[in-house]
PDB file of C-alpha atoms in Angstrom:
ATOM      1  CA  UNK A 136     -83.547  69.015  28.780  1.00 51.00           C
ATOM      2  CA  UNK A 137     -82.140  67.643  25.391  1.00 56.00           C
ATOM      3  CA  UNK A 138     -81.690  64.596  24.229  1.00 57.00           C
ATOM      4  CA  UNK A 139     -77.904  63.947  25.178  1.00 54.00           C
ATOM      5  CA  UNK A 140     -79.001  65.165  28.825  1.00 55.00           C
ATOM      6  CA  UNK A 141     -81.661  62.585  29.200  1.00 58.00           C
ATOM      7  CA  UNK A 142     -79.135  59.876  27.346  1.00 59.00           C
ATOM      8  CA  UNK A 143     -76.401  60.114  30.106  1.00 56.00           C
ATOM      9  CA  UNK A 144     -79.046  60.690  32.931  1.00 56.00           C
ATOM     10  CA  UNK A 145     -80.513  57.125  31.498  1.00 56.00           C
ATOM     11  CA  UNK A 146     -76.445  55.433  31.437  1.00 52.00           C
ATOM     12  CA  UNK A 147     -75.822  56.618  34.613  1.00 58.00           C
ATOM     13  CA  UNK A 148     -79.010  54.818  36.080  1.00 55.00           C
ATOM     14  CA  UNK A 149     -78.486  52.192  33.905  1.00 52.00           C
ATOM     15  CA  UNK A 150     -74.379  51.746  35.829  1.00 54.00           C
ATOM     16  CA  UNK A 151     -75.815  52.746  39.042  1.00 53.00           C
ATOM     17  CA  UNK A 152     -78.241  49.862  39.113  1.00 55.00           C
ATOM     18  CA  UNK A 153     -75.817  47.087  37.728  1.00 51.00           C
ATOM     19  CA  UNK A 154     -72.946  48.389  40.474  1.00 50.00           C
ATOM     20  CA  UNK A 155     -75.539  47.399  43.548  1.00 53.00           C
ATOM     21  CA  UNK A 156     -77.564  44.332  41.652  1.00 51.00           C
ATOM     22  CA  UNK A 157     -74.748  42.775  39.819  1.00 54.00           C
ATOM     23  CA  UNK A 158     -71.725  41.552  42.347  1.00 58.00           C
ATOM     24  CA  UNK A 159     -69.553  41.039  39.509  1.00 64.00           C
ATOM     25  CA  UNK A 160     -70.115  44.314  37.482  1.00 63.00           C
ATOM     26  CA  UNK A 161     -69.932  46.052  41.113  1.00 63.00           C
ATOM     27  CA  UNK A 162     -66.297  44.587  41.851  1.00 66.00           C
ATOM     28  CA  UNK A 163     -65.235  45.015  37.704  1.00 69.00           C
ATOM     29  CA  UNK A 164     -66.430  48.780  38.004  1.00 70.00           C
ATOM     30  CA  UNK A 165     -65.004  49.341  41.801  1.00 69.00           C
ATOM     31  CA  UNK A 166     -61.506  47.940  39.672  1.00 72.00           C
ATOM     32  CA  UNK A 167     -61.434  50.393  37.175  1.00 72.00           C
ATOM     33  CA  UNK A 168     -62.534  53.193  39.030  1.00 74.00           C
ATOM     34  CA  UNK A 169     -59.587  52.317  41.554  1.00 74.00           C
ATOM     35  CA  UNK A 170     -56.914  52.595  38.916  1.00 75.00           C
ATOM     36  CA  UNK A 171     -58.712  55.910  37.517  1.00 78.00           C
ATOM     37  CA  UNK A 172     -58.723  57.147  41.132  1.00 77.00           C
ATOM     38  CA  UNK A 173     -55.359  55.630  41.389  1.00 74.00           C
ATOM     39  CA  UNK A 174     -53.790  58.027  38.445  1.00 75.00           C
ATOM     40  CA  UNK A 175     -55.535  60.848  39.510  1.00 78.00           C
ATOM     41  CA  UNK A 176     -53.912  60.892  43.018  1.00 76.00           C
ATOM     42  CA  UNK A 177     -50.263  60.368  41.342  1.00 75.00           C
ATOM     43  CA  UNK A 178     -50.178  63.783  40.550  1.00 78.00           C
ATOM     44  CA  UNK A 179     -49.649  65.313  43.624  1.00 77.00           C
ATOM     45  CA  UNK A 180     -46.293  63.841  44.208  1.00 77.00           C
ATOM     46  CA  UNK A 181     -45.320  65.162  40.904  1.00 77.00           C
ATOM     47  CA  UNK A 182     -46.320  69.030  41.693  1.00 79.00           C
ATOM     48  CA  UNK A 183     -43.985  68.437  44.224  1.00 78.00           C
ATOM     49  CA  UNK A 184     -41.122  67.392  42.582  1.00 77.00           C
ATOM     50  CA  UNK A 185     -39.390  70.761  41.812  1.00 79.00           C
ATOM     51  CA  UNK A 186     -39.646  70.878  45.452  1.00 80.00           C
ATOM     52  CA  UNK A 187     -38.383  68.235  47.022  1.00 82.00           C
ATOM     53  CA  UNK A 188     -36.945  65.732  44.077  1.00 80.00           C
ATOM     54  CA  UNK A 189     -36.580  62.273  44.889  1.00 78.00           C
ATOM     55  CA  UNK A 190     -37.815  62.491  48.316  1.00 81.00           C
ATOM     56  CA  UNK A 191     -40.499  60.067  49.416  1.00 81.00           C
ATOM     57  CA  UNK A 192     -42.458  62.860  51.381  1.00 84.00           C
ATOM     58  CA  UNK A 193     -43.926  63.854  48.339  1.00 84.00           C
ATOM     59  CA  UNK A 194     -45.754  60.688  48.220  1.00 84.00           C
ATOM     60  CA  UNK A 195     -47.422  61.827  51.367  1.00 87.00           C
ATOM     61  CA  UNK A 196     -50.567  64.032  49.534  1.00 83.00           C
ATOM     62  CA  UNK A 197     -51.200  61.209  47.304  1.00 82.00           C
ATOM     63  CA  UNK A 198     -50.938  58.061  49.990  1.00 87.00           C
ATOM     64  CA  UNK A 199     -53.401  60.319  52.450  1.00 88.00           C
ATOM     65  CA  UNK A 200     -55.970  60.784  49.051  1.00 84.00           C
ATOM     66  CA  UNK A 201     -55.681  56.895  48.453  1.00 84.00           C
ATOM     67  CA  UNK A 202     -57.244  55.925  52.291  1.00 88.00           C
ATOM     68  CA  UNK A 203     -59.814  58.559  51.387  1.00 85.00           C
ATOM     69  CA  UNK A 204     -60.394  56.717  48.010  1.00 81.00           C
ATOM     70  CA  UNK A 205     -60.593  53.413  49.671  1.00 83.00           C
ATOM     71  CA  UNK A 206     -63.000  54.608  52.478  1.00 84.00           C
ATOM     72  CA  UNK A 207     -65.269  55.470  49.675  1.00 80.00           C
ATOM     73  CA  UNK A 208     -65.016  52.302  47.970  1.00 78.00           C
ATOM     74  CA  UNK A 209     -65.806  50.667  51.696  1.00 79.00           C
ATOM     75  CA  UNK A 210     -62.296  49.511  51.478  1.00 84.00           C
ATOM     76  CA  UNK A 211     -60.538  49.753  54.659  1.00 86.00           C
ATOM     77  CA  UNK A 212     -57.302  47.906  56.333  1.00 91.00           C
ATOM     78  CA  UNK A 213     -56.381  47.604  59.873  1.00 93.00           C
ATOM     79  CA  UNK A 214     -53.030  48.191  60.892  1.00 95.00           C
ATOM     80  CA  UNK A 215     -51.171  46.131  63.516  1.00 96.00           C
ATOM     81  CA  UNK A 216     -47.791  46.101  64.922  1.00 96.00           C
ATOM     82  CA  UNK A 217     -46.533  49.593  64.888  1.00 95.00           C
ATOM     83  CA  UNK A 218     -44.344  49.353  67.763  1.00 96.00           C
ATOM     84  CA  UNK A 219     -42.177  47.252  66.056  1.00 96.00           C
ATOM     85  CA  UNK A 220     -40.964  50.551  63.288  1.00 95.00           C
ATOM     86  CA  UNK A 221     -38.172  51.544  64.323  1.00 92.00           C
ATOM     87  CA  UNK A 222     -37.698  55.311  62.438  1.00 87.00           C
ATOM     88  CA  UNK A 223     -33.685  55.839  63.736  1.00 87.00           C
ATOM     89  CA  UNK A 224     -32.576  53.478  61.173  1.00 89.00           C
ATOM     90  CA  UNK A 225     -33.068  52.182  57.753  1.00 90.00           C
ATOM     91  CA  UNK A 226     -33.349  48.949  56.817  1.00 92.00           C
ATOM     92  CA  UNK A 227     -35.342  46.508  54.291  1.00 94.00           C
ATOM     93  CA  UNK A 228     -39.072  45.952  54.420  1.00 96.00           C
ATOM     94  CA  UNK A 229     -40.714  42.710  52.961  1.00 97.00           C
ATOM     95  CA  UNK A 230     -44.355  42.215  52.343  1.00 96.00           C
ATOM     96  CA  UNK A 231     -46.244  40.087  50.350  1.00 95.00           C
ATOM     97  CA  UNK A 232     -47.075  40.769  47.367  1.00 91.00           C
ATOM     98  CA  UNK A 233     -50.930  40.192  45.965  1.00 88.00           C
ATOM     99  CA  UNK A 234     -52.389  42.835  43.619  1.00 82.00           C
ATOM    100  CA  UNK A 235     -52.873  46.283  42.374  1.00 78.00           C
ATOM    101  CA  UNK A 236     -54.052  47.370  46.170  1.00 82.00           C
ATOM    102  CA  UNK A 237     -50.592  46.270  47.335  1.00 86.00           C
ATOM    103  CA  UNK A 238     -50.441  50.309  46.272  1.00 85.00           C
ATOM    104  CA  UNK A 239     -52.829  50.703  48.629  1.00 87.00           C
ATOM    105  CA  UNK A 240     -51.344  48.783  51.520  1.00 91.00           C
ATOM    106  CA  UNK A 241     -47.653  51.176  50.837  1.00 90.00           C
ATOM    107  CA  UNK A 242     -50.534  54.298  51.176  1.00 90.00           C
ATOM    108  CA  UNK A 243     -51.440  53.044  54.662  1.00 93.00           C
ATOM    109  CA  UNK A 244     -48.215  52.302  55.818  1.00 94.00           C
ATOM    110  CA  UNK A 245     -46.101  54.995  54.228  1.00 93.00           C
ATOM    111  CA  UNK A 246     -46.529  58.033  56.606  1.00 93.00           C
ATOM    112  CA  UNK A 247     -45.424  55.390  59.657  1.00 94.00           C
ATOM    113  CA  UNK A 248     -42.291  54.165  57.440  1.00 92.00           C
ATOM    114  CA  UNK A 249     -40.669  57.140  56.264  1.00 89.00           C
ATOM    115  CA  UNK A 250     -37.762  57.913  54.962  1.00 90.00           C
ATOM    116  CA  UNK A 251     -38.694  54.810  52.772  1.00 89.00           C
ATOM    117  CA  UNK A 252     -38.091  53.770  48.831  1.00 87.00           C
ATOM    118  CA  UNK A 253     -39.786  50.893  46.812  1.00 87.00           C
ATOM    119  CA  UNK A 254     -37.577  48.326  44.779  1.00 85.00           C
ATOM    120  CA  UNK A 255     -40.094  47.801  41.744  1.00 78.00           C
ATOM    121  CA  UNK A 256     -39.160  46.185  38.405  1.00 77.00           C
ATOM    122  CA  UNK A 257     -38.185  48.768  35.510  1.00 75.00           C
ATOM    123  CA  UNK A 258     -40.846  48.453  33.441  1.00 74.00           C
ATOM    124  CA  UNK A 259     -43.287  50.020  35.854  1.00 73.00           C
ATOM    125  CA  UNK A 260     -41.811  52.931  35.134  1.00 71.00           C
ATOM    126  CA  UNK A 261     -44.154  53.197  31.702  1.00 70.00           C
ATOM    127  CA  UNK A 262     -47.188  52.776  33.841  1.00 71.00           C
ATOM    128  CA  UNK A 263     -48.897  55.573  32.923  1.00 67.00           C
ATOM    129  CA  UNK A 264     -48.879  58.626  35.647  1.00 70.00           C
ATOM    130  CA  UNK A 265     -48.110  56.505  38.644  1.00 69.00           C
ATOM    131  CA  UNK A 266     -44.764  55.036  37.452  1.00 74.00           C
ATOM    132  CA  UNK A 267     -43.377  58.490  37.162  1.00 77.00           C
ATOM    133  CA  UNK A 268     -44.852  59.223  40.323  1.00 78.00           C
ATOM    134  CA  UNK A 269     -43.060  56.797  41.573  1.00 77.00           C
ATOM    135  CA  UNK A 270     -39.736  57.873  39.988  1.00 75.00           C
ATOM    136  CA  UNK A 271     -40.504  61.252  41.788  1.00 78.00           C
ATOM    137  CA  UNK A 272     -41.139  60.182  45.373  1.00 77.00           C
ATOM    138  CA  UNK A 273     -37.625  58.053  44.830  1.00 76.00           C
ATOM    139  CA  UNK A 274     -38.355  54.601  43.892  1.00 79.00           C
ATOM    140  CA  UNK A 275     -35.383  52.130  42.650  1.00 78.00           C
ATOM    141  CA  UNK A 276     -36.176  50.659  39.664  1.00 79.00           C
ATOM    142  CA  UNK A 277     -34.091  47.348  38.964  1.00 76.00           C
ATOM    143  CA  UNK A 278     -33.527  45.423  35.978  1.00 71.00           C
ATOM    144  CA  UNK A 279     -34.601  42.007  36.663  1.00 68.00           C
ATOM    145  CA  UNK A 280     -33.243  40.656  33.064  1.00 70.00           C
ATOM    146  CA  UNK A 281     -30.231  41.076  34.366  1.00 69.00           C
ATOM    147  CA  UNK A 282     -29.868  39.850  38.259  1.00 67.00           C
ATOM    148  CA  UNK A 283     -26.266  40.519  38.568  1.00 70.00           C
ATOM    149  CA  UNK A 284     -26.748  44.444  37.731  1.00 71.00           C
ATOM    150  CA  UNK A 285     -29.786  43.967  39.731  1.00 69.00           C
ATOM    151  CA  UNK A 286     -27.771  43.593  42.751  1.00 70.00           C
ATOM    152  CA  UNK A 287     -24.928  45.705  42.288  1.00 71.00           C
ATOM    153  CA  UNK A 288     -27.501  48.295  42.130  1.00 70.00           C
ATOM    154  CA  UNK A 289     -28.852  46.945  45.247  1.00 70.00           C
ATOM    155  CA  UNK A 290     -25.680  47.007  46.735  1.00 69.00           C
ATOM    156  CA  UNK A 291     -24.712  50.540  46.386  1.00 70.00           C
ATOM    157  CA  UNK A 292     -28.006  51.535  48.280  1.00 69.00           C
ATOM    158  CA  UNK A 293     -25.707  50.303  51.612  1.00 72.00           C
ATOM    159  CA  UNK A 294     -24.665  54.193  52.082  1.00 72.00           C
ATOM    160  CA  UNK A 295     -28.030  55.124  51.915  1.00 73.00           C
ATOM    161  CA  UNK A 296     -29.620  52.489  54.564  1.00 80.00           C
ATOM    162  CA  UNK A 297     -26.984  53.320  56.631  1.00 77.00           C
ATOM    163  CA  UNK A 298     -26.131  57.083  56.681  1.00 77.00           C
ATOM    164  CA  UNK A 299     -29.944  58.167  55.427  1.00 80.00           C
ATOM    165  CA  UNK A 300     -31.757  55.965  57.546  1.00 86.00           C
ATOM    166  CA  UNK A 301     -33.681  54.961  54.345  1.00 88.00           C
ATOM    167  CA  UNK A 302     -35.944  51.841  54.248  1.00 92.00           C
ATOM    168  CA  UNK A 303     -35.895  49.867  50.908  1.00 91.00           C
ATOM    169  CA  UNK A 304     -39.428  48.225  50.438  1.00 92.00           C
ATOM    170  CA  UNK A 305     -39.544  44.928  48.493  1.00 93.00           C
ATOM    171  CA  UNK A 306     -41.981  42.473  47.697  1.00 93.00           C
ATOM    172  CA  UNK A 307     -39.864  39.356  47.735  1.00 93.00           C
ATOM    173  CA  UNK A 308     -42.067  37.105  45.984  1.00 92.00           C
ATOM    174  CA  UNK A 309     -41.369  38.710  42.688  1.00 84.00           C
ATOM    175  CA  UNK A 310     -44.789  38.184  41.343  1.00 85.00           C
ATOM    176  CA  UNK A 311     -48.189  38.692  42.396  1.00 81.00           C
ATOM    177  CA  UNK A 312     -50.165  35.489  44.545  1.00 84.00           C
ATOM    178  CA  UNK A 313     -53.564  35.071  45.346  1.00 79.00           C
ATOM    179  CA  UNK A 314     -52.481  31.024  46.917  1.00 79.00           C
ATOM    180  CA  UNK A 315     -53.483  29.951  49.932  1.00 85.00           C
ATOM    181  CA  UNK A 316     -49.726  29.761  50.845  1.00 92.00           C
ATOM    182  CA  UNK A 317     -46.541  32.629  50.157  1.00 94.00           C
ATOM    183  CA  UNK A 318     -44.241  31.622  46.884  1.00 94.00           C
ATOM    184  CA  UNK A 319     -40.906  31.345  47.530  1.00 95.00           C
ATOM    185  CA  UNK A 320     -38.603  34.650  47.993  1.00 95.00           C
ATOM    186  CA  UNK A 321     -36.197  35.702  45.806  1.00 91.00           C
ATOM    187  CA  UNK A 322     -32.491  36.502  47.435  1.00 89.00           C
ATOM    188  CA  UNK A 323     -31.825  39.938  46.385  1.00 86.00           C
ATOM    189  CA  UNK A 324     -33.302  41.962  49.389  1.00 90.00           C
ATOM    190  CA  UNK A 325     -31.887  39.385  52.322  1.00 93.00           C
ATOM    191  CA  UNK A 326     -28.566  39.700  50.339  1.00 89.00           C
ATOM    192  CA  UNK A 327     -28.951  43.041  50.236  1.00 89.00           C
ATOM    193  CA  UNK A 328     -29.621  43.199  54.765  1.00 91.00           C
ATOM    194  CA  UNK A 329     -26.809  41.003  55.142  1.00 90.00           C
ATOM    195  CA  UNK A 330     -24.044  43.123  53.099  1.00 87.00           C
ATOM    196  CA  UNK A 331     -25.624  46.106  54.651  1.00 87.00           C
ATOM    197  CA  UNK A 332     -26.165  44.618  58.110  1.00 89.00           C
ATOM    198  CA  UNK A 333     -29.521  46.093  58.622  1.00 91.00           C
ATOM    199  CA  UNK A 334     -32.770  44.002  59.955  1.00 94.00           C
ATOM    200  CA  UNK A 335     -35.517  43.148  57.910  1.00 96.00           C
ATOM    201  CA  UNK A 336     -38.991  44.130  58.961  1.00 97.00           C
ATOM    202  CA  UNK A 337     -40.984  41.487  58.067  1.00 98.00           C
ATOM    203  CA  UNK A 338     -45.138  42.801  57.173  1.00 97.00           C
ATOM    204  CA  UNK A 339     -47.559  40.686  56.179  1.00 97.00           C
ATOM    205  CA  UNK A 340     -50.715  41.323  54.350  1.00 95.00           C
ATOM    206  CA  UNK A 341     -54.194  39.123  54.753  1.00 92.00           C
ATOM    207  CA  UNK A 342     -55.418  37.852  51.152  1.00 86.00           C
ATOM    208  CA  UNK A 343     -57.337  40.754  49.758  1.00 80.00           C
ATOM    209  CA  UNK A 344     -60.275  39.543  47.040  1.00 72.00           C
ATOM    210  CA  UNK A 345     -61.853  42.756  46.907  1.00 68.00           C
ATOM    211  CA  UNK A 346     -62.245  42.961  43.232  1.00 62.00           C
ATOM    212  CA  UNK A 347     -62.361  39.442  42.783  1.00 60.00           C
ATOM    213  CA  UNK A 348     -65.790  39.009  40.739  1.00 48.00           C
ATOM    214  CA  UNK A 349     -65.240  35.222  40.570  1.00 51.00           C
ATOM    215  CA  UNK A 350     -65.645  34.696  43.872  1.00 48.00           C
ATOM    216  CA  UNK A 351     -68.875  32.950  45.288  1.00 41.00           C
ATOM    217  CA  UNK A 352     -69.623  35.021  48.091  1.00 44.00           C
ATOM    218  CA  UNK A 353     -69.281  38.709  48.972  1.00 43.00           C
ATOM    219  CA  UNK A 354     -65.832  39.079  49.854  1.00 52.00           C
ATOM    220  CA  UNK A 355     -64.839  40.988  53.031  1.00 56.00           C
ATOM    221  CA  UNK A 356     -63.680  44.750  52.168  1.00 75.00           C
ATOM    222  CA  UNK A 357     -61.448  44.736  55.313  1.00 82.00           C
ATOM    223  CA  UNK A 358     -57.951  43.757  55.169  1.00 88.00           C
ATOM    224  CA  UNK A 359     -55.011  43.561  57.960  1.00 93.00           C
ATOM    225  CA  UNK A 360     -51.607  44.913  57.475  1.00 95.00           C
ATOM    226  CA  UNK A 361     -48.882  42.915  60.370  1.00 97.00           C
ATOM    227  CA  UNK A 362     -46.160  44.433  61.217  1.00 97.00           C
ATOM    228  CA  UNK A 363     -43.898  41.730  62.904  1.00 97.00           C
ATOM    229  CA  UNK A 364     -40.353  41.941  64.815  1.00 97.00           C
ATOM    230  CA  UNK A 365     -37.704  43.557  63.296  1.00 96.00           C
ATOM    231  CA  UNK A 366     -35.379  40.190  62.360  1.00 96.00           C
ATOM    232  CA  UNK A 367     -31.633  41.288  62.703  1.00 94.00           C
ATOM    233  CA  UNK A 368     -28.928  40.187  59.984  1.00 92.00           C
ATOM    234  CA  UNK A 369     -25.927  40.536  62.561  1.00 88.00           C
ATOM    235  CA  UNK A 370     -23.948  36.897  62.918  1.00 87.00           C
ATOM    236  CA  UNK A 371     -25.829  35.523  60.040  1.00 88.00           C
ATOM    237  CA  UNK A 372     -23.867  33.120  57.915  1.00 87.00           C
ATOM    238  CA  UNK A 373     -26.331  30.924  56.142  1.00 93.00           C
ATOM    239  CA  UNK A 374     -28.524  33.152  53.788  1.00 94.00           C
ATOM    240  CA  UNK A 375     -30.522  29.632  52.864  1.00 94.00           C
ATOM    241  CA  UNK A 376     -31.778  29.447  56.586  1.00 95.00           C
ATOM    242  CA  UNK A 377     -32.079  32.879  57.395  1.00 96.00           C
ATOM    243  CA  UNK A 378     -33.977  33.439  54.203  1.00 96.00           C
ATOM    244  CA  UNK A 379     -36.486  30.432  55.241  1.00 96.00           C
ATOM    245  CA  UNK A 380     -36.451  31.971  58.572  1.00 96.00           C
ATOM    246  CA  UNK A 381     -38.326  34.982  57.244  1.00 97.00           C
ATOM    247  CA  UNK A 382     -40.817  33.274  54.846  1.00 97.00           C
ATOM    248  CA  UNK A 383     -41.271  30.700  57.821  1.00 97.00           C
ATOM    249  CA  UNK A 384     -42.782  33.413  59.997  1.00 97.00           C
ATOM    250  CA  UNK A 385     -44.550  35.239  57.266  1.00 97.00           C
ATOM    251  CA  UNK A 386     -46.437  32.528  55.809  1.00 96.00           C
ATOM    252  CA  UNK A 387     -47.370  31.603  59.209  1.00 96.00           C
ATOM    253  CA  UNK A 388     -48.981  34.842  60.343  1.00 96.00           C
ATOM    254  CA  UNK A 389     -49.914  35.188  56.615  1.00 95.00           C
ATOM    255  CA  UNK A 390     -52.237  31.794  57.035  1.00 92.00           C
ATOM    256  CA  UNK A 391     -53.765  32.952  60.286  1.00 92.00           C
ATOM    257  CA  UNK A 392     -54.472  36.416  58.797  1.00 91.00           C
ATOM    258  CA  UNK A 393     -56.537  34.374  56.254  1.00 87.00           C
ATOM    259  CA  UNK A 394     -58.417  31.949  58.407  1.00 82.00           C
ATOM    260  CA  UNK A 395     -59.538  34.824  60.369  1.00 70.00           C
ATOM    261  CA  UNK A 396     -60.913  37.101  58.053  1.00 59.00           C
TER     262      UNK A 396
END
């Protein structure tokens, strides 16, 4: 064997033995090699763009190769709730909004969801592979500089909720949040299920810490996506209360998701 042989057989010991002595190496490495894995798997749904453009079955391939990713990281959530998707209608879908596996969370959920589109800022769009994967499998991408076009682009996805029986998927936070408790929601996607007159399918998402090399103690690798009632925007006149409603019973479930993990 030459020399550079023996040099990567002595690295790869060398990584393998800091990944399962070292808890923070382990969750730094288990990071990078999720966003590796996670721009590998974007490329199925562009091989089938000139198939099916825009359509958010082509994200199917890639959401079915990120479960089998996560199994083999030991990551692994636990849907509950399904009963309450209802697939003859569109609507808007709000979950909370954490980290980089919230991409994982939309791969668990997608195949029970679809048709289904996710309202992302604009600038994800330069994210290397996966934000034009996600431009092929149909996401909306929104300008957030400017909140008045913001919604007026909302606003014309009405048609499509209605007639398409599309679900628009936001994360209504607006930023990521590791806190004990949900941040505030913006209005855009309950303005959005009022003027459209659709329910909102609340789903809520236990803290997930898995890369989290900070932490103290080895952090649980098992997560649980909630699915909770479908709240209907029919009669609604206050958008303040009905938009406390929601978080109300989201950061509820989201709390008890935590203390029993």
């Amino acid at each position: 064997m030459d020399k550079d042989g023996i040099w990567w057989i002595c690295v790869t010991i060398f990584i393998l033995s800091l990944a399962k002595f070292s808890r923070r190496f382990r969750n730094i490495f288990n990071y990078w090699c999720y966003m590796v894995f996670c721009n590998i798997v974007a490329l199925f749904p562009l091989i089938m763009f000139p198939f099916r453009p825009f359509d958010s079955r082509n994200a199917l391939c890639g959401a079915t190769l990120g479960r089998f990713v996560a199994r083999i990281m030991g990551i692994q959530f636990e849907i509950k709730g399904l009963e309450n998707v209802n697939k003859s209608q569109g609507g808007i879908i709000v979950i909370n909004h954490q980290n980089v596996l919230d991409m994982l969370v939309l791969a668990y959920i997608w195949p029970h969801i679809l048709p289904a589109s996710v309202v992302v800022k604009k600038e994800l769009i330069y994210y290397a592979i996966f934000g034009v994967a996600s431009w092929s499998w149909g996401s909306l991408f929104i300008d957030r500089s400017n909140p008045q076009r913001a919604i007026e682009s909302l606003k014309r996805q009405s048609e499509a909720i209605e007639e398409k029986k599309i679900k628009l998927i936001f994360f209504p936070e607006g930023t990521r949040n590791k806190g004990e408790k949900l941040l505030p929601f913006k209005k855009g996607p309950f303005q959005l299920a009022l003027h459209s007159q659709c329910s909102v399918l609340p789903i809520v998402v236990s803290r997930n810490n898995f890369f989290d090399h900070t932490e103290s103690q080895v952090a649980s690798k098992r997560g649980v996506i909630r699915i909770l009632p479908e709240i209907p925007t029919k009669n609604v006149e206050d958008l303040s209360a009905f938009i406390e409603n929601v978080y109300r019973q989201m950061d509820e479930v989201y709390q008890e998701l935590n203390k029993s993990a």
